[in-house]
mmCIF file of C-alpha atoms in Angstrom:
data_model
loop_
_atom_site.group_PDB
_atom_site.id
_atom_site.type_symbol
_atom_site.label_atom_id
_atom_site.label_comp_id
_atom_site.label_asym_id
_atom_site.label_seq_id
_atom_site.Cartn_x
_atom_site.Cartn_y
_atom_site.Cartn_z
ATOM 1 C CA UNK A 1 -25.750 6.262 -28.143
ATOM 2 C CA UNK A 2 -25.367 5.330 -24.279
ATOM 3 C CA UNK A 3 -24.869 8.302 -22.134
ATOM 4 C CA UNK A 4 -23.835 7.954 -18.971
ATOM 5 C CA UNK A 5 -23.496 10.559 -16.206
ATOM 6 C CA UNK A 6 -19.631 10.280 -15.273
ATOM 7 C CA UNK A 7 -18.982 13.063 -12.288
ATOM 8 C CA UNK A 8 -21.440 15.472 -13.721
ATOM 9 C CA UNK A 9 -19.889 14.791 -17.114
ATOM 10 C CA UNK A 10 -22.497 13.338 -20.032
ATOM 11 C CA UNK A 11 -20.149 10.828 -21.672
ATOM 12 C CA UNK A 12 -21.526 8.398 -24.445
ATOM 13 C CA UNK A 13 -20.299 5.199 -25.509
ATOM 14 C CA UNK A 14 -21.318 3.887 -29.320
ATOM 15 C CA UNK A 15 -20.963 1.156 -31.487
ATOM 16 C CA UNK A 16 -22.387 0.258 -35.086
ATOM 17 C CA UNK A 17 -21.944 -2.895 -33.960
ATOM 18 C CA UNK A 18 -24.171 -4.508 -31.534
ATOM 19 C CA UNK A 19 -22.151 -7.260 -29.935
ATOM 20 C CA UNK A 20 -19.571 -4.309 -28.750
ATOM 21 C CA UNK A 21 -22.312 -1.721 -28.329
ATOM 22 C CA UNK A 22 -23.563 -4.411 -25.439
ATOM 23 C CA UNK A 23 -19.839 -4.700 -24.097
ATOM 24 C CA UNK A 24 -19.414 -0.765 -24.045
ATOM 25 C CA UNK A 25 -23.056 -0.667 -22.012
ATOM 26 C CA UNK A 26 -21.413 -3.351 -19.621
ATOM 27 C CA UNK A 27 -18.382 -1.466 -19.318
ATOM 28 C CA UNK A 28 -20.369 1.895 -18.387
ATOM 29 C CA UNK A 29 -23.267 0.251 -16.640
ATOM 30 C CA UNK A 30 -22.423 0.901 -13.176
ATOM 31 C CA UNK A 31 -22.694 5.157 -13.947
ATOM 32 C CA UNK A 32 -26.021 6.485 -14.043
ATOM 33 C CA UNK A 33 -28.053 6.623 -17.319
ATOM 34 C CA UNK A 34 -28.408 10.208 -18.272
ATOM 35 C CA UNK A 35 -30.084 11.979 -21.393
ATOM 36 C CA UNK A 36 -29.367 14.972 -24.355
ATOM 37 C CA UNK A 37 -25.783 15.304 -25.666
ATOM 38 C CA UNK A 38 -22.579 14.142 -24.393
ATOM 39 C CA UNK A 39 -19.971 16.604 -23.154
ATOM 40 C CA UNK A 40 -17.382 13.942 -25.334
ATOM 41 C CA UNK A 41 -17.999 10.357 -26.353
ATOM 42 C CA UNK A 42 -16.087 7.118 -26.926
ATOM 43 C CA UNK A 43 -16.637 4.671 -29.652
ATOM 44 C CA UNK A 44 -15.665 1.069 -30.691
ATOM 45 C CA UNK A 45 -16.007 -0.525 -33.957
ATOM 46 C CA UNK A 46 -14.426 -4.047 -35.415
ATOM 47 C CA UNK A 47 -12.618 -2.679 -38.404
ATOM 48 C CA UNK A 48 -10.743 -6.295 -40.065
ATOM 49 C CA UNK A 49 -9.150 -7.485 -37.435
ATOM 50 C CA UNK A 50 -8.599 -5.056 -35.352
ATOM 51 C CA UNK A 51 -11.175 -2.803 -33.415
ATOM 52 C CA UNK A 52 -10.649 1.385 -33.570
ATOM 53 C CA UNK A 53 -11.162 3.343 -30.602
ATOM 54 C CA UNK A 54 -11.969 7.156 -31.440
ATOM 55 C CA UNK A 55 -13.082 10.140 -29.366
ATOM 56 C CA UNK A 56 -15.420 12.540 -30.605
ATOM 57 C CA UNK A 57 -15.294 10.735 -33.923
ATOM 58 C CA UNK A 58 -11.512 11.845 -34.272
ATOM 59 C CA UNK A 59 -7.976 10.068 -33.770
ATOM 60 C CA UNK A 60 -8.384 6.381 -34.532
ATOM 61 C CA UNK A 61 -6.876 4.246 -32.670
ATOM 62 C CA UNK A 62 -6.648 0.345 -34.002
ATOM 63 C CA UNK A 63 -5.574 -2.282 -31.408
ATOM 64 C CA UNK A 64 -6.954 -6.042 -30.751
ATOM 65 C CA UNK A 65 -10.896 -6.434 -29.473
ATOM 66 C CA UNK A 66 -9.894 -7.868 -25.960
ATOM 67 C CA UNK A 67 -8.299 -4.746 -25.173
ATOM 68 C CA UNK A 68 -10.391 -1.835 -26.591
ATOM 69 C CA UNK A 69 -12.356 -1.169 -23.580
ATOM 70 C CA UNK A 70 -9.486 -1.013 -21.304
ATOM 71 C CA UNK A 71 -7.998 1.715 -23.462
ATOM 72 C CA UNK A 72 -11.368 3.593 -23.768
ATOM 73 C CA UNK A 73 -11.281 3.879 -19.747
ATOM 74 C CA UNK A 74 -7.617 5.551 -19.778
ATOM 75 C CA UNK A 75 -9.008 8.078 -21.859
ATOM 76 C CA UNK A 76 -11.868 8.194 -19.878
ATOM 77 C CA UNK A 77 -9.938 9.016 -17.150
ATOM 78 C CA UNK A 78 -7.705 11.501 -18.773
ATOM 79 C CA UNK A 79 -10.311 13.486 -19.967
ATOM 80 C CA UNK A 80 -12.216 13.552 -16.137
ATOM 81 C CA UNK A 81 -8.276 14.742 -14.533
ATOM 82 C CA UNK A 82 -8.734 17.418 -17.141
ATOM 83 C CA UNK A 83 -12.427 18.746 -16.761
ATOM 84 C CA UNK A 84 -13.588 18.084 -13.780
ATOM 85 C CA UNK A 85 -13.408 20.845 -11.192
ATOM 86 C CA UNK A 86 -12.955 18.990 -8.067
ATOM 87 C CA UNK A 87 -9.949 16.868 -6.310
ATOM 88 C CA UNK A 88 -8.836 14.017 -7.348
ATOM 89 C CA UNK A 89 -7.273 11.310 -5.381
ATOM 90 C CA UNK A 90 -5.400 8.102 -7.040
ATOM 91 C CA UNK A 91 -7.167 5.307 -4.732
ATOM 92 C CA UNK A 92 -10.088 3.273 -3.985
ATOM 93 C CA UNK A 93 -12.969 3.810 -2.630
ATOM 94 C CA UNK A 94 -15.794 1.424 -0.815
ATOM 95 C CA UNK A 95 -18.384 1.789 1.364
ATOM 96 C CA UNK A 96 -20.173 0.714 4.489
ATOM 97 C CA UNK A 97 -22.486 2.344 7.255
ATOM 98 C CA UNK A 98 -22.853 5.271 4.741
ATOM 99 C CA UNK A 99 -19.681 6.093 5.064
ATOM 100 C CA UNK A 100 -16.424 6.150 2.946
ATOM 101 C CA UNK A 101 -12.863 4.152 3.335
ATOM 102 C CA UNK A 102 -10.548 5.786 1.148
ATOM 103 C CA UNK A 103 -7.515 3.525 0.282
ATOM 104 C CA UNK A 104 -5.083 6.137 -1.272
ATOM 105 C CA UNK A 105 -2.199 4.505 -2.996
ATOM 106 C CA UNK A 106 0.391 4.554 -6.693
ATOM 107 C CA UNK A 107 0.089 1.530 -8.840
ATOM 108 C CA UNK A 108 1.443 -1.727 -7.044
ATOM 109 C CA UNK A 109 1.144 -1.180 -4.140
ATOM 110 C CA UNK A 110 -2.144 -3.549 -3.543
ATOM 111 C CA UNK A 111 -4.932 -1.411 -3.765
ATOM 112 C CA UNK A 112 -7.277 -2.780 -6.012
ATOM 113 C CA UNK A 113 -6.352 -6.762 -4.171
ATOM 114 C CA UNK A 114 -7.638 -4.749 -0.999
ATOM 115 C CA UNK A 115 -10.562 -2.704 -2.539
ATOM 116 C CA UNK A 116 -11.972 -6.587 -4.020
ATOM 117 C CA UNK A 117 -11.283 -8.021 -0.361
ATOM 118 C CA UNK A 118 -12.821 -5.833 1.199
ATOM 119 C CA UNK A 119 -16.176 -6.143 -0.991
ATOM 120 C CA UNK A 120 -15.727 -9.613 0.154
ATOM 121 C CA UNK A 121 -15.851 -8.490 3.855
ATOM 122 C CA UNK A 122 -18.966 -6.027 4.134
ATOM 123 C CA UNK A 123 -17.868 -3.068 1.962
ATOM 124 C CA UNK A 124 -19.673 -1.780 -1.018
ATOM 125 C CA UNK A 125 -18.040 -0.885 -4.145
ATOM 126 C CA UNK A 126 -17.431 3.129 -5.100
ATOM 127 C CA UNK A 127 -14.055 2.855 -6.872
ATOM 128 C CA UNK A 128 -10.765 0.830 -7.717
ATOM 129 C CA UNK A 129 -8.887 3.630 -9.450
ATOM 130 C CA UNK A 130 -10.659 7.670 -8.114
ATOM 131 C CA UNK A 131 -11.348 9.018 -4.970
ATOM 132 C CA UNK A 132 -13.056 12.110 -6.297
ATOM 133 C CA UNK A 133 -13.605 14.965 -3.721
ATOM 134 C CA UNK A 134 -16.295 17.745 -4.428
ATOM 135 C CA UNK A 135 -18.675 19.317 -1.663
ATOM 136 C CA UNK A 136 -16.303 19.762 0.888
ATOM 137 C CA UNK A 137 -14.784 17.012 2.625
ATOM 138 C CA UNK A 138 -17.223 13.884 0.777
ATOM 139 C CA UNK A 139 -16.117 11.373 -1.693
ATOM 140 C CA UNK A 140 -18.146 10.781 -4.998
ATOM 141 C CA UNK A 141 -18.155 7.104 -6.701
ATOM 142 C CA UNK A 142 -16.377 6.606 -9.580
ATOM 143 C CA UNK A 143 -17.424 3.257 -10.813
ATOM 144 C CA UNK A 144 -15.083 1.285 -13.227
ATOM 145 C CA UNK A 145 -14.469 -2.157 -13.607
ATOM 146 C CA UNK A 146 -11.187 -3.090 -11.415
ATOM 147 C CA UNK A 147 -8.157 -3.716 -12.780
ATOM 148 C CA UNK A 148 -5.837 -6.136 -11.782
ATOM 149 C CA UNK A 149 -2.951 -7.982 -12.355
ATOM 150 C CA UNK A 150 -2.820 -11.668 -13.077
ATOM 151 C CA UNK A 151 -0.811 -12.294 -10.049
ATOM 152 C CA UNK A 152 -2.521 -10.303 -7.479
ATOM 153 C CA UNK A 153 -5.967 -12.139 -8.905
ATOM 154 C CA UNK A 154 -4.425 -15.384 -7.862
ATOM 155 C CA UNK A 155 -3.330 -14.436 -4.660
ATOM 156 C CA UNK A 156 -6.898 -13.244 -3.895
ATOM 157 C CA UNK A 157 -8.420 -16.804 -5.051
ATOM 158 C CA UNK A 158 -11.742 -17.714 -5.424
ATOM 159 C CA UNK A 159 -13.772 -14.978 -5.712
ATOM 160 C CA UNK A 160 -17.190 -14.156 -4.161
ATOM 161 C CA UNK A 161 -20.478 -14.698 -6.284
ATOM 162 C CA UNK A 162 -20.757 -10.762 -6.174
ATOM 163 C CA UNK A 163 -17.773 -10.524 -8.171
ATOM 164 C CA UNK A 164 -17.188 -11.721 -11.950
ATOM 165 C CA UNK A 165 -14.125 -11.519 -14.086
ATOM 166 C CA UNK A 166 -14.688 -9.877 -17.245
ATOM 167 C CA UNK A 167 -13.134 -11.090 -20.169
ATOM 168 C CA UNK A 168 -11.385 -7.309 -21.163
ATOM 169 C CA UNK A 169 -8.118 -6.952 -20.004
ATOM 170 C CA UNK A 170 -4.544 -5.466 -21.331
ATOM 171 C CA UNK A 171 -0.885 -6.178 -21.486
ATOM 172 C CA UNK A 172 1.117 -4.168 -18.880
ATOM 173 C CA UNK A 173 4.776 -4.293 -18.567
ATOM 174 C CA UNK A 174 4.914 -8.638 -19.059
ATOM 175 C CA UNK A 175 1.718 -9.203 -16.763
ATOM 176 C CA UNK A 176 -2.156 -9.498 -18.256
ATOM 177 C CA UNK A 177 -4.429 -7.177 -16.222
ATOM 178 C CA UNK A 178 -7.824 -9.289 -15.487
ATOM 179 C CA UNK A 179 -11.151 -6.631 -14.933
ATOM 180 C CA UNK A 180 -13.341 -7.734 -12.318
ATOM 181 C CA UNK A 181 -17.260 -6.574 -12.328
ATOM 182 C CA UNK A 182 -18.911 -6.440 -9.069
ATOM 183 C CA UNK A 183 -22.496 -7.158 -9.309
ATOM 184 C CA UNK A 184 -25.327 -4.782 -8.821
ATOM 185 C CA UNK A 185 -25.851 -6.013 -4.891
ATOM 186 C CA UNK A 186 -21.989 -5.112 -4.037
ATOM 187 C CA UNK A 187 -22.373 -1.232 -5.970
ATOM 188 C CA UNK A 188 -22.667 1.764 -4.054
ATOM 189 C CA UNK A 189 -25.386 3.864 -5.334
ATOM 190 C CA UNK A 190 -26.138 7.090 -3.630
ATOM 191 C CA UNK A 191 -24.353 10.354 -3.345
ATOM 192 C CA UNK A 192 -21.640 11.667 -2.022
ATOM 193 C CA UNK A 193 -20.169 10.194 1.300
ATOM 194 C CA UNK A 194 -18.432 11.690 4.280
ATOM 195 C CA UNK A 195 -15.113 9.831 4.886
ATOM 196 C CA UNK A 196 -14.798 7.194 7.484
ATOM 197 C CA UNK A 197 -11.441 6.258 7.903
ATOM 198 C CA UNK A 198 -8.236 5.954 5.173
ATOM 199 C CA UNK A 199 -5.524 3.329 4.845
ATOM 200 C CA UNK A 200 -2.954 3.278 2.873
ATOM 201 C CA UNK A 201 -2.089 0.073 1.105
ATOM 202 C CA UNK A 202 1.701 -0.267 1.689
ATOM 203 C CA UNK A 203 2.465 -3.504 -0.354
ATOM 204 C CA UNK A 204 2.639 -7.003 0.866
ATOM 205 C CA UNK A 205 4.285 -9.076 3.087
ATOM 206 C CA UNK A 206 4.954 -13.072 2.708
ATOM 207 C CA UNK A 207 3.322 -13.333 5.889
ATOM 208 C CA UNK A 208 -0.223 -14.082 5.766
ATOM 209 C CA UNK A 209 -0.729 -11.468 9.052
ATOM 210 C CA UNK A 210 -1.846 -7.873 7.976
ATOM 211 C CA UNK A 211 0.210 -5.125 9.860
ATOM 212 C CA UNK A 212 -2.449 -2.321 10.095
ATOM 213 C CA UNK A 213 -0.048 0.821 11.713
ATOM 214 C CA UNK A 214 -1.626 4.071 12.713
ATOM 215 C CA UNK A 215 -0.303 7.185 10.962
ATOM 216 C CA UNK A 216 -0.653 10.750 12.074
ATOM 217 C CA UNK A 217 -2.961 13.340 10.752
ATOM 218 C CA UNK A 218 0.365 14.803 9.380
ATOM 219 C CA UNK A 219 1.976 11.804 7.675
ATOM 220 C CA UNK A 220 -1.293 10.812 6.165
ATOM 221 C CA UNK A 221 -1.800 14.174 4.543
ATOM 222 C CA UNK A 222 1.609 14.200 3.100
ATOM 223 C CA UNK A 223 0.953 10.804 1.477
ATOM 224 C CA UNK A 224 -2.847 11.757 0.268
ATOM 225 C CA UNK A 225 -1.252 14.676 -1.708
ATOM 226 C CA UNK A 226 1.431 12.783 -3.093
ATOM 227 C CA UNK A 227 -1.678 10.938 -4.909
ATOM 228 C CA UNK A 228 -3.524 14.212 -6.014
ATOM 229 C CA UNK A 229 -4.203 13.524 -10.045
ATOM 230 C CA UNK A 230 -5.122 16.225 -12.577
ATOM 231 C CA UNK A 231 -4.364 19.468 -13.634
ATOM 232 C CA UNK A 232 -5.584 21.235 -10.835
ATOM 233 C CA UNK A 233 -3.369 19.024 -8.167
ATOM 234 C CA UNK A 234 -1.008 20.638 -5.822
ATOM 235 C CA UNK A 235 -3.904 23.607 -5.108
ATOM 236 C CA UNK A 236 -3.925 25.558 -1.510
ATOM 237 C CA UNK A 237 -6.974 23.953 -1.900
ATOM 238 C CA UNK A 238 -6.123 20.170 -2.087
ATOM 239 C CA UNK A 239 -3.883 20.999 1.021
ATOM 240 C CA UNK A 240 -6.857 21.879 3.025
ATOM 241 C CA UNK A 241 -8.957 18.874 1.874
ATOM 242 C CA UNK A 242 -6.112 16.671 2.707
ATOM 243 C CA UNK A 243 -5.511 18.222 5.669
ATOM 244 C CA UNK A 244 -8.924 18.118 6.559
ATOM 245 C CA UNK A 245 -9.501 14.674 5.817
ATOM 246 C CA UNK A 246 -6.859 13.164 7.044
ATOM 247 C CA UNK A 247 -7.478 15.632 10.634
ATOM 248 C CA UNK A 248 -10.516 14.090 11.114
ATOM 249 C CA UNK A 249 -10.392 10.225 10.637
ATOM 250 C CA UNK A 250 -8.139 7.441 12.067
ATOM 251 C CA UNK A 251 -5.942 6.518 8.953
ATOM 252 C CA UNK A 252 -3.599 3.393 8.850
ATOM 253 C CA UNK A 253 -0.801 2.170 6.683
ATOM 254 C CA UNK A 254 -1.490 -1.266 5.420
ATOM 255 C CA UNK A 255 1.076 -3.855 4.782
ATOM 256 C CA UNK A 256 -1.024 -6.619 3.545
ATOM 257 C CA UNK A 257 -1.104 -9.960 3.908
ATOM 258 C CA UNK A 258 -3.422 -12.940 3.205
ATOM 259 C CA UNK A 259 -5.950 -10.256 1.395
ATOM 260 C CA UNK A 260 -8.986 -11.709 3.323
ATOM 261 C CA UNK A 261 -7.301 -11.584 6.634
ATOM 262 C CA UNK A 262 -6.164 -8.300 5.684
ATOM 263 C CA UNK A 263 -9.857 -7.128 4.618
ATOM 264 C CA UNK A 264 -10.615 -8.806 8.054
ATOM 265 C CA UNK A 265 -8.133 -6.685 10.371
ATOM 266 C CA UNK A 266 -9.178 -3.672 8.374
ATOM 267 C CA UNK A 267 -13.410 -4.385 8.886
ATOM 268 C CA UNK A 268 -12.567 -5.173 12.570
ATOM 269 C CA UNK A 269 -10.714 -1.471 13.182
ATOM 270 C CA UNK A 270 -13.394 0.335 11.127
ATOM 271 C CA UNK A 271 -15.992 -1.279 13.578
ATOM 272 C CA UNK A 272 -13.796 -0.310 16.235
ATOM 273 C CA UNK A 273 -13.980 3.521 15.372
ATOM 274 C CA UNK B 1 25.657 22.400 5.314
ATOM 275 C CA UNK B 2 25.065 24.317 8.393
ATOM 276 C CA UNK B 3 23.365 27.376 8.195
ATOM 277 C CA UNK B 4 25.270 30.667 8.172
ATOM 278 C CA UNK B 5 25.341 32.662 11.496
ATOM 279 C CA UNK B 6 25.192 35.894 9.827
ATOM 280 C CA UNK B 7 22.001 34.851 8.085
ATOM 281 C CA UNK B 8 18.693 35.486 9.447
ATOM 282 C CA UNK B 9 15.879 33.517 7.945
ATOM 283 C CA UNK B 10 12.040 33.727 8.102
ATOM 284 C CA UNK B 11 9.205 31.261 6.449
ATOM 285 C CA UNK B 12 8.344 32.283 2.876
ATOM 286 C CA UNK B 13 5.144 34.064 3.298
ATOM 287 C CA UNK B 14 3.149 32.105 0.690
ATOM 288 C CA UNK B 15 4.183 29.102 2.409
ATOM 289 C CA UNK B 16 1.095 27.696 4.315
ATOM 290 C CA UNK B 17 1.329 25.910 7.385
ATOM 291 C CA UNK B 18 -1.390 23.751 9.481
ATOM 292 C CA UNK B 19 -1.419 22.912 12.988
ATOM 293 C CA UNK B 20 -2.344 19.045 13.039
ATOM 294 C CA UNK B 21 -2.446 16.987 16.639
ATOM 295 C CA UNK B 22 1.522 17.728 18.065
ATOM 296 C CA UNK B 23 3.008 17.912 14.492
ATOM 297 C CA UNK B 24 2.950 21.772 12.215
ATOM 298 C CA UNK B 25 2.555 20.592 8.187
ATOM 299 C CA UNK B 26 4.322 23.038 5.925
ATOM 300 C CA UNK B 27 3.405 23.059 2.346
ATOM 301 C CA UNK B 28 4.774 25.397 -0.865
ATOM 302 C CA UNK B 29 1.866 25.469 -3.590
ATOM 303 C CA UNK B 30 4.669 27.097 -5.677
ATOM 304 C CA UNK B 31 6.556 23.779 -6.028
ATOM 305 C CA UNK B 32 4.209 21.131 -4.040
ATOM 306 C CA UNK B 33 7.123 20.458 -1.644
ATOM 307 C CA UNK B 34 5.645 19.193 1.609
ATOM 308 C CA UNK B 35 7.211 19.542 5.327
ATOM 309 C CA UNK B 36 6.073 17.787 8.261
ATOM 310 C CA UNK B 37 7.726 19.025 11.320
ATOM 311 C CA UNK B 38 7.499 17.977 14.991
ATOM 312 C CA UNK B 39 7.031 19.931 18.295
ATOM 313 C CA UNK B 40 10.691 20.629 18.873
ATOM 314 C CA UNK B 41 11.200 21.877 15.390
ATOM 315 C CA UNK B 42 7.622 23.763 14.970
ATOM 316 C CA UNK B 43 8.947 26.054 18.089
ATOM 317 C CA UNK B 44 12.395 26.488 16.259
ATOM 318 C CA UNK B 45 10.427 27.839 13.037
ATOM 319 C CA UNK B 46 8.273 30.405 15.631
ATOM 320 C CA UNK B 47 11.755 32.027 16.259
ATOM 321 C CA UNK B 48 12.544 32.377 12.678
ATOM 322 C CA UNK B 49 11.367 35.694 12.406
ATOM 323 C CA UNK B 50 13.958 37.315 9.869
ATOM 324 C CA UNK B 51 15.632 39.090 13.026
ATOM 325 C CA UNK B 52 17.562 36.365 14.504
ATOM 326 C CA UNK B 53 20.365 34.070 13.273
ATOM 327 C CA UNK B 54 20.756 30.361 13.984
ATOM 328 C CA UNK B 55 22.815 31.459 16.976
ATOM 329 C CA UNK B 56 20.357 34.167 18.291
ATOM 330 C CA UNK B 57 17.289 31.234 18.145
ATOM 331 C CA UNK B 58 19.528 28.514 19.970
ATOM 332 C CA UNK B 59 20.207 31.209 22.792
ATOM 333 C CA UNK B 60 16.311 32.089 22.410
ATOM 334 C CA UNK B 61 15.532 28.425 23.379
ATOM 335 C CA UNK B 62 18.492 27.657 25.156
ATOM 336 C CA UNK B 63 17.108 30.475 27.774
ATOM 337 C CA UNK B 64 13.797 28.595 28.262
ATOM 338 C CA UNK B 65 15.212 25.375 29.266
ATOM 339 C CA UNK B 66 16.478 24.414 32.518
ATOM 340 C CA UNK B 67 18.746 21.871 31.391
ATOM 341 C CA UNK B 68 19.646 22.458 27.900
ATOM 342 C CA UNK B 69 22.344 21.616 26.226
ATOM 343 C CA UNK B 70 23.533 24.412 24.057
ATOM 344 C CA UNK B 71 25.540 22.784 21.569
ATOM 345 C CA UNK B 72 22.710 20.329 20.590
ATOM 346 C CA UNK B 73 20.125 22.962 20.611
ATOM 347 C CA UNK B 74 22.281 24.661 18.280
ATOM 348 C CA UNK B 75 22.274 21.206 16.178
ATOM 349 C CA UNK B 76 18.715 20.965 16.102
ATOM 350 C CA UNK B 77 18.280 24.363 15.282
ATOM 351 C CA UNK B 78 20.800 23.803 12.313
ATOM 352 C CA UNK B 79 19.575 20.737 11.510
ATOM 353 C CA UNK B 80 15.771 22.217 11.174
ATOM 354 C CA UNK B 81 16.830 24.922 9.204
ATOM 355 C CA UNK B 82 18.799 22.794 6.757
ATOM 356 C CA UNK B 83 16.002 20.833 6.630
ATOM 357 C CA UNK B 84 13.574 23.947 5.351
ATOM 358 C CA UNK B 85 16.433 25.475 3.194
ATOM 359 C CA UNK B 86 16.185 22.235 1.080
ATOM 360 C CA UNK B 87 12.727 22.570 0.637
ATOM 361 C CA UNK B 88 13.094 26.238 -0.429
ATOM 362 C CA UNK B 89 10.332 27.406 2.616
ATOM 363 C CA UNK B 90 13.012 29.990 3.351
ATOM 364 C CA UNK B 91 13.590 33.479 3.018
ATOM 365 C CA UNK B 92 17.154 35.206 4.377
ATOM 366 C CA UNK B 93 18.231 38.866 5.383
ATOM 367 C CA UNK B 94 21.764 39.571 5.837
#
């Protein structure tokens, strides 16, 4: 079994078959390897047509190949909002200068088409779908592929070398999501970071311009709880890391163009700290 | 709907409340309703101290100002109160 150290979690990933036992070690490859028993495990296995998903060994789940591994990462996820004993913020998260851009944001509203620009523009990758907060104020990585939808894929174009599409996806309300991989040199590896600055991906205009517009400690902490995930959301506690966060950084509301001139106006305010 | 004169509120004690920059952030872990409020309104909630009426805190701040206009402090001082009654942040005594 592959066991991979997910948050502090042990989570394994099997297969008795090898072609999807590979996939799965793909699909967790960018957590650290870690060894003895998993705290839970996922596991994959062609049964006719169809592949089963099951947790623990329990609750089969049958559904086509090409979108096994995209299920196994919602329960991933569901299971982390449940155990883990730290914040959790719906965003993304990259990297640069050792320090953290949060991009706090609900589905659709261009986060993960800014998170894969930005890796374009001098960020590193932490995460497309978790900011996780533990040890105060500092963001954790929490390294899935990225998910994203047909049409935002096309609107980002060709993609850098660092970046591959990996041939997983699912079926979303009439749109295929595509999963990108970024390669080992575009992965942040170390620990936690201290935040740099957030923005706030606010949609898109038809515009190619970005408009990048400064929001207030206040506002921002507002709209960083409205993105609090889990059980434990909605805490005195989460209110003080939000607070503090947000107190402490510049943060911006993006409405995004072109995504590389976006990525652009966002790299040239973060140098501008 | 304006707020009663005979009432006399006060913030709900478990409601916490941060100073950040010019602005006072409310928030209710009860319900997870938020409440950003500016200067103007920040200094109307200071006077809500269970003792006064919406009438008794436009006077308050009506008294400090030169060149107020007392019908549209009493407004904001409505307004702001309206405003934290929706959210629940409230607590009355006759």
């Amino acid at each position: 079994m592959i066991v991979r150290d997910v948050l502090g979690l042990a989570v394994g990933f099997d297969s008795a078959d090898a072609g999807m036992k590979d996939e799965l070690d793909e699909l967790s490859g960018m957590f650290p390897s870690t060894e003895g028993k998993p705290d839970f495990w996922f596991s994959a296995d062609p049964e006719g047509d169809s592949c089963v998903i099951r947790q623990d060994g329990k609750w089969p789940y049958a559904l086509e190949r090409e979108h096994a591994f995209s299920l196994i990462m919602q329960w991933l996820l569901a299971e982390i909002t449940r155990r883990v004993d730290f914040a959790l913020i719906h965003g993304g998260v990259v990297e640069r200068d050792g320090e953290a851009l949060v991009l706090p944001a609900m589905t659709g509203k261009g986060k993960s088409t800014l998170t894969t620009a930005l890796l374009q523009h001098g960020f590193r990758f932490c995460s497309d779908e978790l900011a996780p907060f533990a040890e105060g104020l500092r963001v954790r990585a929490y390294p899935v592929p990225i998910r994203m939808r047909q049409s935002a894929l096309e609107r980002l174009g060709e993609l850098a070398p660092q970046l591959r599409i990996w041939q997983h996806r699912m079926f979303r309300k009439g749109e295929w999501t595509r999963f990108l991989l970024p390669n080992a040199e575009t992965r942040y590896r170390g620990d936690a970071l201290e935040v740099g600055m957030v923005a706030f991906p606010n949609g898109h205009s038809d515009s190619p311009d970005p408009v990048l517009t400064s929001v207030t400690p206040g506002q921002a902490a507002i709209r960083m709880m409205s993105e609090l995930l889990g059980e434990r959301s909605g805490t005195a506690d989460h209110f003080e890391l939000c607070v503090g966060v947000t107190s402490s950084v510049p943060c911006y509301d993006v409405v995004a163009g072109d995504p590389h001139r976006t990525a652009e106006a966002i790299a040239r305010t973060w140098e501008s700290r | 709907m304006s707020e009663r004169p005979s009432l006399k509120p006060r913030l709900r004690k478990d409601v916490l409340q941060r100073e950040v920059e010019d602005e006072l952030l409310l928030y209710d872990p009860k319900n997870g309703e938020t409440l950003l409020l500016n200067a103007t309104a920040a200094s109307i909630l200071d006077l809500c101290d269970g003792e006064r009426d919406a009438s008794a805190i436009a006077d308050a701040i009506v008294s400090v100002l030169d060149s107020a206009d007392a019908d549209a402090v009493l407004a904001d001082v409505q307004k702001t109160l309206e405003d934290l009654r929706a959210k629940s942040m409230l607590e009355t005594s006759a």
